[in-house]
Short mmCIF file of C-alpha atoms in Angstrom, two decimals:
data_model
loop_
_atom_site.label_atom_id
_atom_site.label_comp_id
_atom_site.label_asym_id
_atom_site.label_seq_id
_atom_site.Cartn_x
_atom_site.Cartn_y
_atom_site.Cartn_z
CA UNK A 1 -26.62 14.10 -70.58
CA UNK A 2 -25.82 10.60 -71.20
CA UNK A 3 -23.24 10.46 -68.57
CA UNK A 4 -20.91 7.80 -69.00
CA UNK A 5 -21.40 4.98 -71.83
CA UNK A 6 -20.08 1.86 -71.98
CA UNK A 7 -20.72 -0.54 -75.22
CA UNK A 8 -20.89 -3.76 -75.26
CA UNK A 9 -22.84 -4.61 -72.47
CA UNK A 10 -21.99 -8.01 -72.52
CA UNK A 11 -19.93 -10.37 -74.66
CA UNK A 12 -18.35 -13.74 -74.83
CA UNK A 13 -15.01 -14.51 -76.22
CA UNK A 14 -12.70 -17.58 -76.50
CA UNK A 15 -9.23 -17.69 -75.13
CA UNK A 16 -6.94 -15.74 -77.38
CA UNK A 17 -9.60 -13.81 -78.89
CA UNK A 18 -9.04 -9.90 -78.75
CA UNK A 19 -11.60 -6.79 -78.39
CA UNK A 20 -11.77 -3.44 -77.38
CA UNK A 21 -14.41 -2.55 -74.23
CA UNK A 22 -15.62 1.41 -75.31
CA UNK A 23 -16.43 4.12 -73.29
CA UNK A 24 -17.69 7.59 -73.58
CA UNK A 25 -18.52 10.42 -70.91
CA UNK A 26 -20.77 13.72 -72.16
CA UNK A 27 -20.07 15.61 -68.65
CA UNK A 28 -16.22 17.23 -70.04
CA UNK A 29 -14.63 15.19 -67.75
CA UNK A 30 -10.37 15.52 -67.40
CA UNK A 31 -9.55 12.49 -65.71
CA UNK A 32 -11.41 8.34 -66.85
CA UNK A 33 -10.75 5.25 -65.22
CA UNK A 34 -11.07 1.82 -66.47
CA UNK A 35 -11.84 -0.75 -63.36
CA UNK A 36 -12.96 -4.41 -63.01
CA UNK A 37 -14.90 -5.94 -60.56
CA UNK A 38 -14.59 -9.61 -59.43
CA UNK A 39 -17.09 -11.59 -57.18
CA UNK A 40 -15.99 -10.92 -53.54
CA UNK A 41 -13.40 -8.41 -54.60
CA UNK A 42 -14.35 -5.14 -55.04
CA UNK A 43 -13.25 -2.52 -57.94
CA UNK A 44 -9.67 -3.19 -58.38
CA UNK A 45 -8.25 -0.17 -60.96
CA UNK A 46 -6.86 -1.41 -64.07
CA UNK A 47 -5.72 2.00 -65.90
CA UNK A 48 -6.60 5.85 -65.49
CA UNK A 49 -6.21 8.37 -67.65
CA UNK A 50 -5.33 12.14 -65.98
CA UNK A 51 -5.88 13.88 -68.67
CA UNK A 52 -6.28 13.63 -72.57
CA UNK A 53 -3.19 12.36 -73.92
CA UNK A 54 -1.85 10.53 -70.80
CA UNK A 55 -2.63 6.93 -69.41
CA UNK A 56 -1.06 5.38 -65.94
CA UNK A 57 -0.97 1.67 -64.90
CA UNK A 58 -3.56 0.86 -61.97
CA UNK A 59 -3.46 -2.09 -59.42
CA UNK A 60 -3.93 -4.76 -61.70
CA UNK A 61 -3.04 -3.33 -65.70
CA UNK A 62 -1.51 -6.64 -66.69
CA UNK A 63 -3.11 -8.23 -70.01
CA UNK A 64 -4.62 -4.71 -71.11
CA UNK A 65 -3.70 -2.07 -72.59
CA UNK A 66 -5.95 1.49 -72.78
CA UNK A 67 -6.19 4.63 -75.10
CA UNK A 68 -7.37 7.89 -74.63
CA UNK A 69 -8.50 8.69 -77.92
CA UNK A 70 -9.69 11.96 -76.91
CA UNK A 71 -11.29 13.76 -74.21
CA UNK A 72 -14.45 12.19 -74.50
CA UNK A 73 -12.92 8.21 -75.18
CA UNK A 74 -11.06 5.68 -72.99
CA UNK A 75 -11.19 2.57 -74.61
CA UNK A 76 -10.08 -0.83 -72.54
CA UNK A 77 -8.13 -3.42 -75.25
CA UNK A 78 -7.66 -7.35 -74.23
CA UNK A 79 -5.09 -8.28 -76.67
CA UNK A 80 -5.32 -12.01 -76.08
CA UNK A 81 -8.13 -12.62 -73.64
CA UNK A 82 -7.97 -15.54 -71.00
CA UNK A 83 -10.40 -16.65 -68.56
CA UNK A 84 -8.90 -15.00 -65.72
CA UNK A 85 -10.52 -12.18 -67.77
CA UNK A 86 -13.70 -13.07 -67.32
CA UNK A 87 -15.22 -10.29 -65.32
CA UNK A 88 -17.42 -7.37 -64.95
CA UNK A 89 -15.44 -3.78 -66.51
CA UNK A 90 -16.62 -0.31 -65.30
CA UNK A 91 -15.58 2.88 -66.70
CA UNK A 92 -15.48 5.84 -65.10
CA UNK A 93 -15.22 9.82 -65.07
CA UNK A 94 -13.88 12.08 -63.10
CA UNK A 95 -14.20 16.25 -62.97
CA UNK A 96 -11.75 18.30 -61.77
CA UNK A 97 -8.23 17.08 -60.31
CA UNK A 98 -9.17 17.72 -56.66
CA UNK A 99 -10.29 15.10 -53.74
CA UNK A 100 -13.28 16.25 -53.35
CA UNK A 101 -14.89 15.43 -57.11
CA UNK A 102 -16.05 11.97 -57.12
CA UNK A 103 -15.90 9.38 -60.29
CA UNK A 104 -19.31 8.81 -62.41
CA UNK A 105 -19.60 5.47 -63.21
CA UNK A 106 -20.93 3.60 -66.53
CA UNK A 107 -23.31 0.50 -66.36
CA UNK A 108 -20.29 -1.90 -66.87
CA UNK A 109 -19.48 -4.44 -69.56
CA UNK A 110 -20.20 -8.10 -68.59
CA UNK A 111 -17.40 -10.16 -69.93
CA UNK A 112 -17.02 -13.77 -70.38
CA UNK A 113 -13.82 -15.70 -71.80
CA UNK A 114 -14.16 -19.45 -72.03
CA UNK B 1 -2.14 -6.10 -48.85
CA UNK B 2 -6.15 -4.40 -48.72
CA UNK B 3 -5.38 -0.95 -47.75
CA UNK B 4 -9.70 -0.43 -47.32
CA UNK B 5 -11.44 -3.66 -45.67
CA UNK B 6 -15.21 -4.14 -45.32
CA UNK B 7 -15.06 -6.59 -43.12
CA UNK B 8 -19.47 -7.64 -43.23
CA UNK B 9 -20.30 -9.24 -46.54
CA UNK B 10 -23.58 -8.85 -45.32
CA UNK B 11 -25.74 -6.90 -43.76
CA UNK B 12 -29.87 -7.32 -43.14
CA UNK B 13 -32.21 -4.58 -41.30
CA UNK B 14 -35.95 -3.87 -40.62
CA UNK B 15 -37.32 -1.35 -42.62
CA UNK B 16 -37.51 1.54 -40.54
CA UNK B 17 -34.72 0.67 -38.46
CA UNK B 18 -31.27 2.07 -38.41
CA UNK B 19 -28.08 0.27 -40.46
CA UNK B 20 -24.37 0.50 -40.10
CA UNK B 21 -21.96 -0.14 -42.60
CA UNK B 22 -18.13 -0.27 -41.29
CA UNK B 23 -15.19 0.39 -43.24
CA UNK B 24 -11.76 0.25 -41.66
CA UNK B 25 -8.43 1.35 -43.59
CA UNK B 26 -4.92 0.89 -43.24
CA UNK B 27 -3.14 3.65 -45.27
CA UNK B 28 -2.57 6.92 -43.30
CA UNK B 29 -2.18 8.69 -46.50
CA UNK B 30 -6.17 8.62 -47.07
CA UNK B 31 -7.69 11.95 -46.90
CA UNK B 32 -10.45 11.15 -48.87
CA UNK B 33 -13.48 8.78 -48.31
CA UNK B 34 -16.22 8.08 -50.22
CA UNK B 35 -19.49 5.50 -49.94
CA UNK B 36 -21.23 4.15 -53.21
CA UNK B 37 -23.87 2.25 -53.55
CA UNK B 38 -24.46 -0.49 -56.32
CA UNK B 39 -27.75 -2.46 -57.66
CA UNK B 40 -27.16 -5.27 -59.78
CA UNK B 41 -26.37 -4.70 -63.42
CA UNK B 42 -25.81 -1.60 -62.60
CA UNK B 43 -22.66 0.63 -62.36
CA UNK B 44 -21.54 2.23 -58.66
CA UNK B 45 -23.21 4.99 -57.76
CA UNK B 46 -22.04 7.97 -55.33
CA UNK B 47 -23.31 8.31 -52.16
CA UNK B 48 -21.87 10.39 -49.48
CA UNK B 49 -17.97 11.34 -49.06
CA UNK B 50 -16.27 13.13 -45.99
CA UNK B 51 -12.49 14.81 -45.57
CA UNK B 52 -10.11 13.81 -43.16
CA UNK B 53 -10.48 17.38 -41.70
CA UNK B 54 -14.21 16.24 -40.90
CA UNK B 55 -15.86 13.94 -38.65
CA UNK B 56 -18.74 13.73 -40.01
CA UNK B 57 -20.88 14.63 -42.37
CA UNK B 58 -24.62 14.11 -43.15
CA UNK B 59 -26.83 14.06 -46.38
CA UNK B 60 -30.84 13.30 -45.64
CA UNK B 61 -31.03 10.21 -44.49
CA UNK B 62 -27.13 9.35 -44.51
CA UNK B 63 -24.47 10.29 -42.47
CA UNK B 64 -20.80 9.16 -42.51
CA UNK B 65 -18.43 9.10 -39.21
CA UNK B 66 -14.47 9.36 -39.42
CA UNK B 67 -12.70 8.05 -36.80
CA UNK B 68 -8.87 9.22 -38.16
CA UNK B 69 -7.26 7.25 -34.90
CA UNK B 70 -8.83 4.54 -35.32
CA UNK B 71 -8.71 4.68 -38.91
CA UNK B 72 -12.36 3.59 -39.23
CA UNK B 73 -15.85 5.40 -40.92
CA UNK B 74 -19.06 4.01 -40.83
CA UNK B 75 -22.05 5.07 -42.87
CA UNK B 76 -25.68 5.14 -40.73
CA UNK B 77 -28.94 5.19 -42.80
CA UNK B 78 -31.52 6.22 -40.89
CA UNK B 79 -34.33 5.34 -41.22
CA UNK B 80 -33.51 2.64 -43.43
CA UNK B 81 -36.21 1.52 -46.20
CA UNK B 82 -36.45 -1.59 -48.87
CA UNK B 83 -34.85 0.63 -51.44
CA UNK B 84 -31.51 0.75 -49.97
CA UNK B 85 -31.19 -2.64 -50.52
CA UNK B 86 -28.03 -2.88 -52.69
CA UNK B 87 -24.44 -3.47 -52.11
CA UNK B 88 -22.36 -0.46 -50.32
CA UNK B 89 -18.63 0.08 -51.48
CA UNK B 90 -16.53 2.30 -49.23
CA UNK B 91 -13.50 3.74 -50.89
CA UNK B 92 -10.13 5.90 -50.28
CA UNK B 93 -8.42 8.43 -51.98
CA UNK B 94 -5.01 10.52 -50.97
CA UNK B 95 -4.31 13.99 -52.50
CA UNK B 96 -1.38 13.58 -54.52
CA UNK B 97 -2.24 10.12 -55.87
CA UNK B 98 -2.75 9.31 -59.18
CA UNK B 99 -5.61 11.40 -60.38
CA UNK B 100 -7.32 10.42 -57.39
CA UNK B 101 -7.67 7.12 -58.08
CA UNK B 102 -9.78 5.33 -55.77
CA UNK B 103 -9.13 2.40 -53.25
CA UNK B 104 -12.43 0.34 -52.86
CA UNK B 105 -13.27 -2.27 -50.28
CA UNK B 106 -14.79 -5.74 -51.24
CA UNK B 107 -18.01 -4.21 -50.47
CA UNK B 108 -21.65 -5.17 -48.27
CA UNK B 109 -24.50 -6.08 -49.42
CA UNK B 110 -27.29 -4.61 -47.60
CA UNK B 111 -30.90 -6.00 -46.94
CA UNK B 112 -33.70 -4.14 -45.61
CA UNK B 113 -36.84 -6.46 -44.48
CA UNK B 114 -39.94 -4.80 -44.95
#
């Protein structure tokens, strides 16, 4: 099991520029989440996805938008990246839709918008 | 508003010694908690997670405490060693949320001296 996959690992874009962060769990997991984390501040949620077919806004879903291409896929889009952007992405996995199943993480995407 | 505040950016302890991470949280809803550790470059990895029906609960050499009036936990590793250096993210979830979607803290970064 690969667990949860995350491509690229890093990557630089100008303002304005558009891409698509990947990411892929193996484990048959219902529920992914797409987070960022900013020096100082933590893992703030930007979407989640409940279930295939379904996405909700997180805490901070402005400038993004997500699809859940299947059960497998959650992909993270920047339309028209900015360099409040710039941070590192995490996806993440969950099992079953009870509190006591925690999230799998990927090994993040490094992103950098100048 | 942070609903789950790690109030110690930092933390350093002598290798063999015991360390305490605090977490405090503000949203009586929580009935979840959860502890994950992080290296650099790496994604978050779980740790240890308690209910709000528990107190406590203990894996090896790790052993969260839930104090529900004082909506506080704290996560002792005992004995501590050089490989628990990392940074320790304490996060909340309440049934009925979201797909469980996780509050985090800002995080500490542990250092254990050898």
């Amino acid at each position: 099991n690969a667990g949860v996959t995350q491509t690229p690992k890093f990557q630089v874009l100008k303002t304005g520029q558009s891409m698509t962060l990947q990411c892929a769990q193996d484990m048959n997991h219902n529920s992914m989440y797409w987070y960022r984390q900013d020096p100082g501040m933590g893992l703030r949620l930007i979407y989640y996805s409940a279930s295939e077919g379904t996405t909700d806004k997180g805490e901070v879903p402005n400038g993004y938008n997500v699809s859940r291409l299947n059960k497998r896929e959650f992909s993270l889009r920047l339309e028209s990246a900015a360099p409040s952007q710039t941070s590192v992405y995490f996806c993440a996995s969950r099992d079953r839709d009870r509190p006591f199943y925690e999230q799998y993480f990927g090994p993040g995407t490094r992103l950098t918008v100048t | 508003d942070q609903q789950v505040k790690q109030n110690s950016p930092s933390l350093s302890v002598q290798e063999g010694r015991i360390s305490i991470l605090n977490c405090d949280y503000t949203n009586s809803m929580f009935d979840y908690f959860l502890w994950y550790k992080k290296y650099p470059a790496e994604g978050p990895t779980f740790l240890i997670s308690i209910s709000s029906i528990k107190d406590k609960n203990e894996d090896g050499r790790f052993t969260v405490f839930l104090n529900k009036s004082a909506k506080h936990l704290s996560l002792h590793i005992v004995p501590s060693q050089p490989g628990d250096s990392a940074v320790y993210f304490c996060a909340a979830s309440a049934t009925g949320a979201g797909s469980y979607q996780l509050t985090f803290g800002k995080g500490t970064k542990l250092s254990v001296i050898p």
